Coordinates of C-alpha atoms in Angstrom, one line a residue:
M1341 CA 96.2 109.4 42.5
L1342 CA 96.6 108.0 46.2
N1343 CA 93.7 106.1 48.0
K1344 CA 93.1 104.7 51.2
V1345 CA 93.6 100.6 49.8
Y1346 CA 96.0 101.1 46.8
F1347 CA 98.8 103.5 45.5
D1348 CA 96.9 103.8 42.3
D1349 CA 94.4 102.2 39.7
L1350 CA 97.2 100.6 37.9
E1351 CA 97.7 98.1 40.8
T1352 CA 94.1 96.7 40.0
R1353 CA 93.6 96.9 36.2
S1354 CA 92.5 93.9 34.3
A1355 CA 95.5 91.7 32.7
D1356 CA 94.3 92.6 29.4
A1357 CA 94.8 96.3 29.9
R1358 CA 98.1 95.6 31.9
A1359 CA 99.5 93.9 29.1
A1360 CA 98.3 96.3 26.2
D1361 CA 99.9 99.5 28.3
Q1362 CA 103.1 97.4 28.9
L1363 CA 103.7 96.4 25.1
S1364 CA 103.2 100.1 23.9
A1365 CA 105.5 101.0 26.4
V1366 CA 108.1 98.3 25.8
N1367 CA 107.9 98.9 22.1
A1368 CA 108.5 102.6 22.7
Q1369 CA 111.6 101.4 24.9
I1370 CA 113.1 99.4 22.1
A1371 CA 112.8 102.2 19.4
R1372 CA 114.6 104.3 22.0
V1373 CA 117.7 101.8 22.4
A1374 CA 117.5 101.2 18.7
A1375 CA 117.5 104.8 17.6
A1376 CA 120.5 105.3 20.2
T1377 CA 122.8 102.7 19.7
N1378 CA 122.0 101.0 16.1
S1379 CA 123.7 97.8 17.2
C1380 CA 122.2 96.9 20.7
L1381 CA 119.3 95.1 19.5
P1382 CA 118.7 92.9 16.7
D1383 CA 116.0 94.4 13.8
V1384 CA 112.9 93.0 15.5
G1385 CA 110.2 95.7 14.6
T1386 CA 107.1 96.2 16.7
L1387 CA 106.7 93.5 19.2
K1388 CA 102.9 92.0 18.6
S1389 CA 103.1 90.7 22.5
L1390 CA 105.1 90.7 25.5
D1391 CA 105.8 86.8 24.6
D1392 CA 108.0 88.2 22.1
L1393 CA 110.5 89.6 24.4
R1394 CA 112.0 86.2 24.5
H1395 CA 113.3 86.9 20.8
L1396 CA 115.7 89.9 21.9
P1397 CA 118.9 89.4 23.6
V1398 CA 119.6 89.4 27.5
L1399 CA 121.6 92.3 28.7
R1400 CA 124.0 91.0 31.5
K1401 CA 126.0 93.2 33.8
S1402 CA 129.1 92.2 32.5
E1403 CA 128.3 93.3 29.1
L1404 CA 126.6 97.0 30.6
A1405 CA 130.3 97.2 32.3
K1406 CA 131.8 96.9 29.1
W1407 CA 129.8 99.1 27.1
Q1408 CA 130.1 102.0 30.1
A1409 CA 134.1 101.4 29.9
D1410 CA 133.8 102.0 25.9
V1411 CA 131.3 104.7 26.3
P1412 CA 131.1 106.6 29.6
P1413 CA 129.1 106.6 31.7
F1414 CA 126.1 104.9 30.6
G1415 CA 127.6 102.6 27.9
G1416 CA 125.7 104.7 24.9
L1417 CA 122.2 103.9 26.4
P1418 CA 119.8 106.7 26.0
V1419 CA 119.9 108.2 29.5
T1420 CA 117.7 111.1 30.2
N1421 CA 116.6 113.4 33.3
A1422 CA 119.7 112.0 35.2
A1423 CA 120.3 114.3 38.2
H1424 CA 122.5 111.8 40.0
I1425 CA 125.2 109.2 38.9
F1426 CA 125.5 106.4 41.1
Q1427 CA 128.6 103.6 41.5
S1428 CA 127.6 99.8 42.2
P1429 CA 130.4 97.2 42.5
G1430 CA 131.8 96.2 39.2
P1431 CA 132.1 99.0 38.5
I1432 CA 128.6 99.8 37.0
Y1433 CA 127.3 103.6 36.9
E1434 CA 123.8 104.1 37.4
P1435 CA 121.5 107.2 36.8
G1436 CA 119.0 108.4 39.1
G1437 CA 116.0 111.0 38.9
I1438 CA 114.6 113.2 41.4
S1439 CA 111.3 113.6 40.0
D1440 CA 108.0 111.4 40.1
D1441 CA 109.3 108.5 42.4
W1442 CA 111.9 107.9 39.9
W1443 CA 112.4 104.4 41.2
R1444 CA 108.7 103.7 41.6
M1445 CA 109.4 103.0 45.6
G1446 CA 106.4 104.7 46.7
R1447 CA 104.2 101.9 45.6
F1448 CA 105.9 99.4 48.1
L1449 CA 105.6 102.1 51.0
H1450 CA 102.2 102.6 50.5
A1451 CA 101.7 99.2 51.0
V1452 CA 103.4 98.7 54.2
G1453 CA 101.0 101.6 55.4
I1454 CA 103.7 104.5 55.7
G1455 CA 102.2 107.8 54.6
A1456 CA 101.9 111.6 55.4
D1457 CA 101.8 111.0 58.8
D1458 CA 104.8 109.0 59.1
I1459 CA 108.8 109.9 59.8
V1460 CA 110.8 107.4 57.7
Q1461 CA 114.3 106.8 59.3
N1462 CA 116.2 105.7 56.1
C1463 CA 119.0 103.6 57.3
F1464 CA 120.0 102.7 53.7
G1465 CA 123.4 104.0 52.3
Y1466 CA 123.9 107.4 50.8
H1467 CA 127.3 107.2 49.8
L1468 CA 128.0 106.2 46.5
T1469 CA 125.1 103.4 45.8
P1470 CA 121.5 104.7 45.2
A1471 CA 119.7 102.6 48.0
G1472 CA 119.4 105.8 50.2
M1473 CA 118.2 108.0 47.5
I1474 CA 115.8 105.1 46.1
F1475 CA 113.9 105.0 49.5
E1476 CA 114.0 108.6 50.1
S1477 CA 112.4 109.0 46.9
G1478 CA 109.3 106.6 47.7
A1479 CA 108.6 108.3 51.0
R1480 CA 108.2 111.6 49.2
A1481 CA 105.9 110.1 47.0
V1482 CA 103.9 109.1 49.9
G1483 CA 104.3 112.1 51.7
A1484 CA 106.1 110.8 54.6
A1485 CA 109.2 113.1 56.3
V1486 CA 112.6 111.4 56.2
L1487 CA 115.5 111.3 58.6
P1488 CA 118.5 110.5 56.1
A1489 CA 120.2 108.5 58.7
G1490 CA 122.2 106.0 56.4
T1491 CA 124.1 103.0 58.4
G1492 CA 126.3 103.1 61.7
Q1493 CA 126.4 105.4 64.9
T1494 CA 123.6 103.0 66.3
E1495 CA 123.4 105.1 69.7
L1496 CA 122.8 108.1 67.8
Q1497 CA 120.2 106.5 65.4
V1498 CA 118.3 105.7 69.0
T1499 CA 118.7 109.1 70.2
A1500 CA 117.5 110.8 67.0
A1501 CA 114.4 108.2 66.8
R1502 CA 113.5 109.1 70.3
D1503 CA 113.9 112.9 69.6
I1504 CA 111.9 113.2 66.6
G1505 CA 109.4 110.5 67.0
T1506 CA 110.5 108.2 64.2
T1507 CA 107.3 106.1 63.3
A1508 CA 108.7 104.2 60.2
Y1509 CA 112.1 102.4 59.5
A1510 CA 113.5 101.7 56.1
G1511 CA 116.9 99.7 55.9
T1512 CA 118.2 96.0 55.5
P1513 CA 115.8 93.3 57.7
D1514 CA 118.5 93.0 60.5
Y1515 CA 119.7 96.4 61.6
L1516 CA 116.2 97.5 63.0
K1517 CA 116.7 94.7 65.4
V1518 CA 119.8 96.3 66.0
I1519 CA 118.5 99.8 66.6
L1520 CA 115.8 98.2 68.8
D1521 CA 118.4 96.1 70.8
K1522 CA 120.2 99.1 71.5
A1523 CA 117.1 101.6 72.7
D1524 CA 116.4 98.7 75.2
E1525 CA 120.1 98.7 76.4
M1526 CA 119.4 102.7 76.7
G1527 CA 116.0 102.3 78.2
I1528 CA 114.6 104.2 75.5
S1529 CA 111.3 103.3 74.0
L1530 CA 110.7 104.0 70.1
R1531 CA 107.6 104.5 68.3
I1532 CA 108.6 102.6 65.3
K1533 CA 105.7 100.8 63.8
K1534 CA 106.5 100.2 60.1
A1535 CA 109.3 98.6 58.3
A1536 CA 110.0 98.5 54.9
V1537 CA 113.1 96.4 54.2
G1538 CA 115.3 95.0 51.6
G1539 CA 118.6 94.4 50.6
G1540 CA 118.9 91.1 52.4
A1541 CA 116.8 87.8 53.6
L1542 CA 113.8 88.6 56.1
F1543 CA 113.8 85.5 57.7
P1544 CA 110.4 84.6 59.3
S1545 CA 112.0 84.2 62.8
L1546 CA 113.2 87.9 62.4
R1547 CA 109.5 89.1 61.0
D1548 CA 107.8 87.3 63.9
F1549 CA 110.4 89.3 66.4
Y1550 CA 108.8 92.4 64.5
T1551 CA 105.5 91.7 64.8
D1552 CA 105.7 90.7 68.8
R1553 CA 107.0 94.4 69.2
G1554 CA 104.1 95.5 67.3
I1555 CA 106.0 96.4 64.0
T1556 CA 104.7 95.5 60.7
C1557 CA 107.4 94.3 58.6
M1558 CA 107.0 93.9 54.8
Q1559 CA 110.4 93.5 52.3
S1560 CA 110.5 94.5 48.6
Y1561 CA 113.1 93.5 46.0
A1562 CA 114.8 96.1 44.2
T1563 CA 118.3 96.7 42.1
A1564 CA 120.3 99.7 41.9
D1565 CA 119.6 99.3 38.0
L1566 CA 116.2 99.0 37.9
G1567 CA 114.4 100.2 41.1
N1568 CA 111.6 98.5 42.4
I1569 CA 110.8 95.1 40.8
A1570 CA 108.2 93.7 43.1
Y1571 CA 106.9 94.0 47.0
E1572 CA 105.0 92.3 49.8
S1573 CA 101.6 93.5 50.6
D1574 CA 99.6 92.8 53.7
A1575 CA 98.6 89.3 52.3
L1576 CA 102.1 88.1 52.7
E1577 CA 101.5 85.7 49.7
G1578 CA 104.7 86.1 47.6
M1579 CA 105.9 89.5 45.8
I1580 CA 103.7 91.6 43.6
V1581 CA 105.7 92.7 40.5
D1582 CA 105.5 96.6 40.3
E1583 CA 103.3 98.0 37.7
G1584 CA 106.8 99.7 36.0
V1585 CA 108.7 96.5 34.8
V1586 CA 108.0 93.3 32.8
V1587 CA 109.6 90.2 34.5
E1588 CA 110.1 87.1 33.0
I1589 CA 112.0 83.8 34.3
V1590 CA 114.2 82.1 32.4
T1591 CA 116.6 79.3 32.3
P1592 CA 120.2 80.4 33.6
G1593 CA 122.7 81.0 31.0
T1594 CA 119.8 81.8 28.4
G1595 CA 116.9 84.3 27.4
N1596 CA 114.5 81.3 27.3
P1597 CA 111.4 81.4 29.8
V1598 CA 111.0 78.5 31.8
A1599 CA 107.8 77.0 32.5
A1600 CA 104.9 78.4 34.8
G1601 CA 105.8 77.8 38.2
E1602 CA 109.6 76.7 37.5
V1603 CA 112.7 78.2 39.3
G1604 CA 114.8 80.3 36.8
E1605 CA 116.8 83.7 36.5
V1606 CA 114.9 87.1 36.7
V1607 CA 115.2 88.9 33.6
V1608 CA 113.6 92.4 33.8
T1609 CA 112.7 95.1 31.3
S1610 CA 112.2 98.4 32.6
L1611 CA 109.3 100.7 31.3
N1612 CA 111.3 103.7 32.9
P1613 CA 111.9 106.2 29.5
D1614 CA 114.7 107.7 31.3
Y1615 CA 116.8 104.6 31.4
P1616 CA 115.5 102.0 29.2
L1617 CA 117.2 98.8 30.1
I1618 CA 115.4 95.8 27.9
R1619 CA 115.8 92.1 29.2
F1620 CA 118.4 93.2 32.0
A1621 CA 119.5 90.1 33.8
T1622 CA 119.6 90.4 37.6
G1623 CA 121.4 87.2 38.6
D1624 CA 118.7 86.3 40.8
M1625 CA 116.6 83.1 41.0
S1626 CA 112.8 83.1 41.6
A1627 CA 109.7 81.3 40.2
I1628 CA 106.1 82.9 39.2
M1629 CA 103.2 82.2 41.4
A1630 CA 100.2 81.2 40.1
G1631 CA 96.9 83.3 40.4
T1632 CA 96.8 87.1 42.0
S1633 CA 97.2 88.5 45.5
P1634 CA 94.4 88.4 48.1
C1635 CA 94.8 92.1 48.9
G1636 CA 93.2 92.6 45.6
R1637 CA 96.5 93.8 43.4
T1638 CA 96.2 92.0 40.2
N1639 CA 99.8 91.9 38.7
M1640 CA 101.5 88.8 38.4
R1641 CA 103.5 87.6 41.6
I1642 CA 106.9 85.9 42.1
K1643 CA 108.4 84.0 45.1
G1644 CA 110.8 86.3 45.9
W1645 CA 114.6 85.8 46.2
M1646 CA 115.3 82.2 45.6
G1647 CA 119.3 82.4 45.3
R1648 CA 121.7 83.5 42.5
A1649 CA 121.6 82.6 39.0
D1650 CA 125.4 82.3 38.5
Q1651 CA 126.6 78.5 39.0
T1652 CA 129.6 78.8 37.4
T1653 CA 131.6 75.9 38.9
K1654 CA 135.1 74.6 38.7
I1655 CA 135.8 71.5 37.9
K1656 CA 139.0 69.4 37.5
G1657 CA 140.4 73.1 37.2
M1658 CA 138.4 74.0 34.3
F1659 CA 135.2 76.3 34.9
V1660 CA 131.7 75.0 33.6
R1661 CA 129.3 77.8 33.0
P1662 CA 125.6 77.8 32.9
E1663 CA 125.7 79.0 29.1
Q1664 CA 127.9 76.1 28.1
V1665 CA 125.3 73.6 29.6
A1666 CA 122.9 75.6 27.6
A1667 CA 124.8 75.3 24.2
L1668 CA 124.9 71.6 24.8
V1669 CA 121.0 71.4 25.0
A1670 CA 120.8 73.6 21.7
K1671 CA 122.7 71.1 19.9
H1672 CA 120.3 68.3 20.1
P1673 CA 116.7 69.3 19.5
E1674 CA 115.4 66.3 21.3
V1675 CA 117.1 67.0 24.7
T1676 CA 114.7 69.0 26.6
R1677 CA 116.8 69.8 29.6
A1678 CA 120.1 68.9 31.1
R1679 CA 121.8 69.2 34.9
V1680 CA 125.7 69.2 35.4
I1681 CA 126.7 67.4 39.0
A1682 CA 129.9 67.5 40.4
K1683 CA 130.9 65.5 43.2
R1684 CA 134.3 64.7 44.9
E1685 CA 135.4 61.0 44.9
G1686 CA 138.7 59.4 46.1
E1687 CA 140.0 63.0 46.4
Q1688 CA 139.2 63.7 42.7
D1689 CA 136.6 65.7 40.9
T1690 CA 133.9 63.9 38.8
M1691 CA 131.5 65.0 36.5
T1692 CA 128.1 63.6 35.8
V1693 CA 125.8 64.9 32.9
Q1694 CA 122.4 64.2 33.0
L1695 CA 120.5 64.6 30.1
E1696 CA 116.5 64.6 29.4
S1697 CA 116.1 62.4 26.3
P1698 CA 114.2 59.8 24.6
A1699 CA 117.3 58.1 23.7
T1700 CA 118.4 54.9 25.0
D1701 CA 122.2 55.6 23.9
T1702 CA 124.9 58.2 25.2
A1703 CA 127.3 57.7 22.6
P1704 CA 125.5 60.6 20.3
Y1705 CA 126.2 63.0 23.1
E1706 CA 129.9 62.2 24.2
Q1707 CA 131.5 64.5 21.7
S1708 CA 129.1 67.1 22.3
V1709 CA 129.7 67.2 26.2
M1710 CA 133.7 67.7 25.2
D1711 CA 133.3 70.2 22.7
T1712 CA 130.8 72.3 25.1
L1713 CA 131.8 71.3 28.6
K1714 CA 135.7 71.0 27.5
L1715 CA 135.5 67.8 30.0
K1716 CA 135.0 64.2 30.1
G1717 CA 132.2 63.1 32.5
T1718 CA 129.5 60.4 33.0
L1719 CA 126.5 60.8 31.0
E1720 CA 123.2 59.5 32.1
L1721 CA 119.8 59.7 30.1
K1722 CA 116.8 60.8 32.1
A1723 CA 112.9 61.0 30.8
I1724 CA 111.5 63.8 30.0
D1725 CA 110.4 66.0 32.9
A1726 CA 112.3 63.8 35.0
L1727 CA 114.9 66.0 36.3
P1728 CA 114.0 68.7 39.2
K1729 CA 112.3 72.0 38.1
D1730 CA 114.4 74.2 40.6
G1731 CA 116.4 76.4 38.5
L1732 CA 119.8 74.4 38.8
V1733 CA 121.6 73.6 35.8
I1734 CA 124.8 72.9 37.6
E1735 CA 124.6 71.5 40.9
D1736 CA 127.7 71.2 42.8
Q1737 CA 127.7 68.1 45.4
R1738 CA 131.1 68.7 46.9
S1739 CA 131.4 69.5 50.7
Y1740 CA 133.7 72.5 51.4
D1741 CA 133.6 71.9 55.3

């Protein structure tokens, strides 16, 4: 039930209540997938806590694409209630439902302040990809009317916004400025006062531009596969994780959660029974923030998008991948973290491998570096916790200017 401040009671429940509810939902998802595919998940039985998710494999987009090629269209996953099938680059095919705010975007639009008195100019694409439908379903969940504008034809967009009295915008952060600039050029005053944006970076200067024009602008973090993952509230302190997902932050190339506050890859388990994705790797980097939002929503927060996790780099003509660095660390129990640094010296690539280890001699690690990275490099031993906790396992310091 909607109320004045929060979308529903889930947003303010206790941490214990949330954990119990989500654990039950995760176990139901595991049972659905195990029953449908038999081989996708190891037999771990019923999880006793959400921390046990770390024992399940991470599902990557490349693997999902292969499953879908073998068993079209959804790779054998138990998909139900699919009213649409969308295509994303890869190609990867995603199901979409039309009932009950299927992508959970209503929670974000409610936080922006969009409701039944608003007309939303939805400038996300409706062609093949689901972004347009994702935000339209959210608008429907909060009772707003929608102008399905899509992208482009800016002069027509301005005319429509004026004629119907658009009060809210949904789309990428920068396209609203294009519309506003065109309206100024045409001598037209628009009534847009709220903006729900995603699909790109909302730079502080751009948010300030909208604020100066009397427009409240907030951003969400969503994907075609998972729907809404996290969203801003009026507190503007990080992004609150959506109630319909479980988010982990892991070391890139592994499924191992990082320490609290460290940067890592966002891995998401969806609680949507119609499309059970378990430990789905987004390829995006973020970090968990301490505490809860001042707005009163009690779920964990993340810092938002902080880059891509795929740090694969070509050194001396050979690809070095995060998975290889993780394998190197796994070979030596005393090694807590590793970092590969690529440089350019004398017009030649160089590779330095830094290892956090109590050891004083690099010799025991030389063969492991060759076996896992397939390259020779300079080895440097670092004290435990000496390497930066920024999520990088491969750092390319070469200049491409």
